Short mmCIF file of C-alpha atoms in Angstrom, two decimals:
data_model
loop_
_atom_site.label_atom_id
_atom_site.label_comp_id
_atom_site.label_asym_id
_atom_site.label_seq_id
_atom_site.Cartn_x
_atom_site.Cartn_y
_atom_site.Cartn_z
CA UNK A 1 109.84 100.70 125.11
CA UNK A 2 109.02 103.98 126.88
CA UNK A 3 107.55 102.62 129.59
CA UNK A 4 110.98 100.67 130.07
CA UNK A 5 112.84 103.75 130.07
CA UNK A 6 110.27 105.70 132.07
CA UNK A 7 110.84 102.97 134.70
CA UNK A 8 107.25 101.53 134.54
CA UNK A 9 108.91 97.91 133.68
CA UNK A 10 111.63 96.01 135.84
CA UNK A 11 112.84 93.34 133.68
CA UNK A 12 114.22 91.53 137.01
CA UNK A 13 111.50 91.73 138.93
CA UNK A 14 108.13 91.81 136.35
CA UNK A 15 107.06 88.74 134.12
CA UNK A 16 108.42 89.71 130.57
CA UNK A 17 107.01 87.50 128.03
CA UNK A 18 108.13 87.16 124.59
CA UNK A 19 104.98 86.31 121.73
CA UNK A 20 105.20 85.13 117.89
CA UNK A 21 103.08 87.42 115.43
CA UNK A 22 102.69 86.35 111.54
CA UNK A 23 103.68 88.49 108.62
CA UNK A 24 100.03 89.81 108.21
CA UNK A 25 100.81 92.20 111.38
CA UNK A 26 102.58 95.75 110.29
CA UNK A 27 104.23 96.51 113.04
CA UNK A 28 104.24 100.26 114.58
CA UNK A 29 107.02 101.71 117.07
CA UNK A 30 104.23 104.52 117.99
CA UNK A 31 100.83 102.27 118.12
CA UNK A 32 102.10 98.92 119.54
CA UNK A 33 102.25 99.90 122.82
CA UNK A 34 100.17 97.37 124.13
CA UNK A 35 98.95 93.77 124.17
CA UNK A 36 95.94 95.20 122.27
CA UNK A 37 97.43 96.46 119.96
CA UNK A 38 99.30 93.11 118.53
CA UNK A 39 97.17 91.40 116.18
CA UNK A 40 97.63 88.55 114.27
CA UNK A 41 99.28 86.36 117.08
CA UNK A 42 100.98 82.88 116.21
CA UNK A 43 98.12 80.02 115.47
CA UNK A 44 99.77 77.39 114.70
CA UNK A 45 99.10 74.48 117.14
CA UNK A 46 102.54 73.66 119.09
CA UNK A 47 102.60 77.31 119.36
CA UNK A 48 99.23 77.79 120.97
CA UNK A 49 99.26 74.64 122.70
CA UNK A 50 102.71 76.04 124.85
CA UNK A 51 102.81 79.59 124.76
CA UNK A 52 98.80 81.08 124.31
CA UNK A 53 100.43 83.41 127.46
CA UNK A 54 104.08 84.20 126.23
CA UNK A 55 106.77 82.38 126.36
CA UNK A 56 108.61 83.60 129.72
CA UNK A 57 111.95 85.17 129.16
CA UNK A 58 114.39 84.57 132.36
CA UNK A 59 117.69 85.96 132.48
CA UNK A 60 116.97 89.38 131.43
CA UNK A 61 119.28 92.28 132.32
CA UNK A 62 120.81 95.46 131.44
CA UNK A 63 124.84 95.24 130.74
CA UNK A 64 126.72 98.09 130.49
CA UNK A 65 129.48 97.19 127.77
CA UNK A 66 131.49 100.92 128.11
CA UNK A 67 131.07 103.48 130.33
CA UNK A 68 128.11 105.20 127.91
CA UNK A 69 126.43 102.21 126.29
CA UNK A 70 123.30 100.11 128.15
CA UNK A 71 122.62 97.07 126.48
CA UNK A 72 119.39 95.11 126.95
CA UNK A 73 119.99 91.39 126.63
CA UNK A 74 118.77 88.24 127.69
CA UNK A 75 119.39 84.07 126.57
CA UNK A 76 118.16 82.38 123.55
CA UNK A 77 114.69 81.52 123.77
CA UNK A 78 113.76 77.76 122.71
CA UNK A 79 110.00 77.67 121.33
CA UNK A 80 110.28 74.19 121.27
CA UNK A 81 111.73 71.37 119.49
CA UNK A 82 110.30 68.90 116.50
CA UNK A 83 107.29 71.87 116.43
CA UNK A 84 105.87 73.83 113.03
CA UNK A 85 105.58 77.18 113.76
CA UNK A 86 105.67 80.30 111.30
CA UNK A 87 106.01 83.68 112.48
CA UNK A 88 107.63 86.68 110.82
CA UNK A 89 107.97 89.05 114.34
CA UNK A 90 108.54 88.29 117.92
CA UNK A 91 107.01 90.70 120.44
CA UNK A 92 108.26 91.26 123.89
CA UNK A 93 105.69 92.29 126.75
CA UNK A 94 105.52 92.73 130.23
CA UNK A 95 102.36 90.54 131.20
CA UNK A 96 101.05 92.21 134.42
CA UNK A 97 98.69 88.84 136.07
CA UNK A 98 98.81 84.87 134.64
CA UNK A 99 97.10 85.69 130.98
CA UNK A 100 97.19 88.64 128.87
CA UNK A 101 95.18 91.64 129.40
CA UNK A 102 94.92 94.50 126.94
CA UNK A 103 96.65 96.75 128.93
CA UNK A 104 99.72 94.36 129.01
CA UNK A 105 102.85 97.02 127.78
CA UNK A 106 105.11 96.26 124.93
CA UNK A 107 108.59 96.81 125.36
CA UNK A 108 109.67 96.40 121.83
CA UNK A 109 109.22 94.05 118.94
CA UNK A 110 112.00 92.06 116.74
CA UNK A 111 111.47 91.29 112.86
CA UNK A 112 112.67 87.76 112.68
CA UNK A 113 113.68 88.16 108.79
CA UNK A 114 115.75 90.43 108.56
CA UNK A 115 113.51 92.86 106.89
CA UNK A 116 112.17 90.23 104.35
CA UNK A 117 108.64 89.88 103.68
CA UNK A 118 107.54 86.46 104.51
CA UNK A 119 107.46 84.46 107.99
CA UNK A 120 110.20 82.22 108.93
CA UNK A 121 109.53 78.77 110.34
CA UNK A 122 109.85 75.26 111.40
CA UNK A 123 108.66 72.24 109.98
CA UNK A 124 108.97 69.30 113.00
CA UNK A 125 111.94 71.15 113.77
CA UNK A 126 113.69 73.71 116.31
CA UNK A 127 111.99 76.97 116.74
CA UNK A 128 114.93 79.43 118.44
CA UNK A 129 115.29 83.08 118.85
CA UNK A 130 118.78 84.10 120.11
CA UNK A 131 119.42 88.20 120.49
CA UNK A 132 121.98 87.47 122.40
CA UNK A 133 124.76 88.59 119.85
CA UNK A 134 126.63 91.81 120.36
CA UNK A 135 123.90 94.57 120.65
CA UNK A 136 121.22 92.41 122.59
CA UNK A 137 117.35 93.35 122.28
CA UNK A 138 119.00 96.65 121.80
CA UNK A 139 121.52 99.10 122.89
CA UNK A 140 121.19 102.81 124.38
CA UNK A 141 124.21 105.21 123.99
CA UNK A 142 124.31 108.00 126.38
CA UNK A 143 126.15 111.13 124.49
CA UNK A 144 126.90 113.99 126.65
#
């Protein structure tokens, strides 16, 4: 994320890449910073067989809903459909050549329970992530 606001990432212009991690990750806001730093990744085969690079996310953008809010935001993102996949977080990275490198920055991560403790999945069914609901990936508000 703070190389997003730093202006190291431009979500129109760089390949942003979102990745499926399993419950047995713990997430970190301060040591996830980069690809290296994810373990744990998705291993489920329809998973690996589509997305061992990230699935790419098109259509990202800022909005600006009122005059002090930025809101990042993007379309739902369709993993497949009739696939099994279990994953409990979804990652979002800016993936700098065609496959990951370790130095590949995170720009912030999504718990896809809720806050539960257990993965969510599909059995030979949809696997979709939509953000796209009122506050997007997530929302800055500028207060003077």
């Amino acid at each position: 994320m703070l190389s997003l606001l730093k202006g190291d990432i431009d979500v129109n212009a760089d390949t942003i890449v979102a990745i499926l991690v399993t419950t047995t990750h713990t997430p970190s806001v301060t040591a996830d910073s980069t690809y290296a730093n994810i373990t744990n990744i998705c291993a489920d085969a329809d998973y690996t067989a589509s997305f061992t690079n990230g699935l790419v996310i098109t259509g990202m953008d800022f909005t600006s809903p009122s005059s002090r809010n930025f809101r990042l935001d993007a379309p739902a993102m369709d993993f497949g459909n009739a696939v099994t996949i279990s994953a409990r977080y979804l990652y979002v990275l800016k993936r700098v050549g065609g496959t990951f490198t370790g130095t590949d920055p995170v720009l912030g991560y999504m718990d896809l329970n809720d806050g539960g403790s257990t993965n969510v999945s599909s059995t030979n069914g949809d696997f979709d992530v939509d953000w796209n609901d009122p506050n997007g990936l997530f929302t800055l508000a500028l207060t003077p």
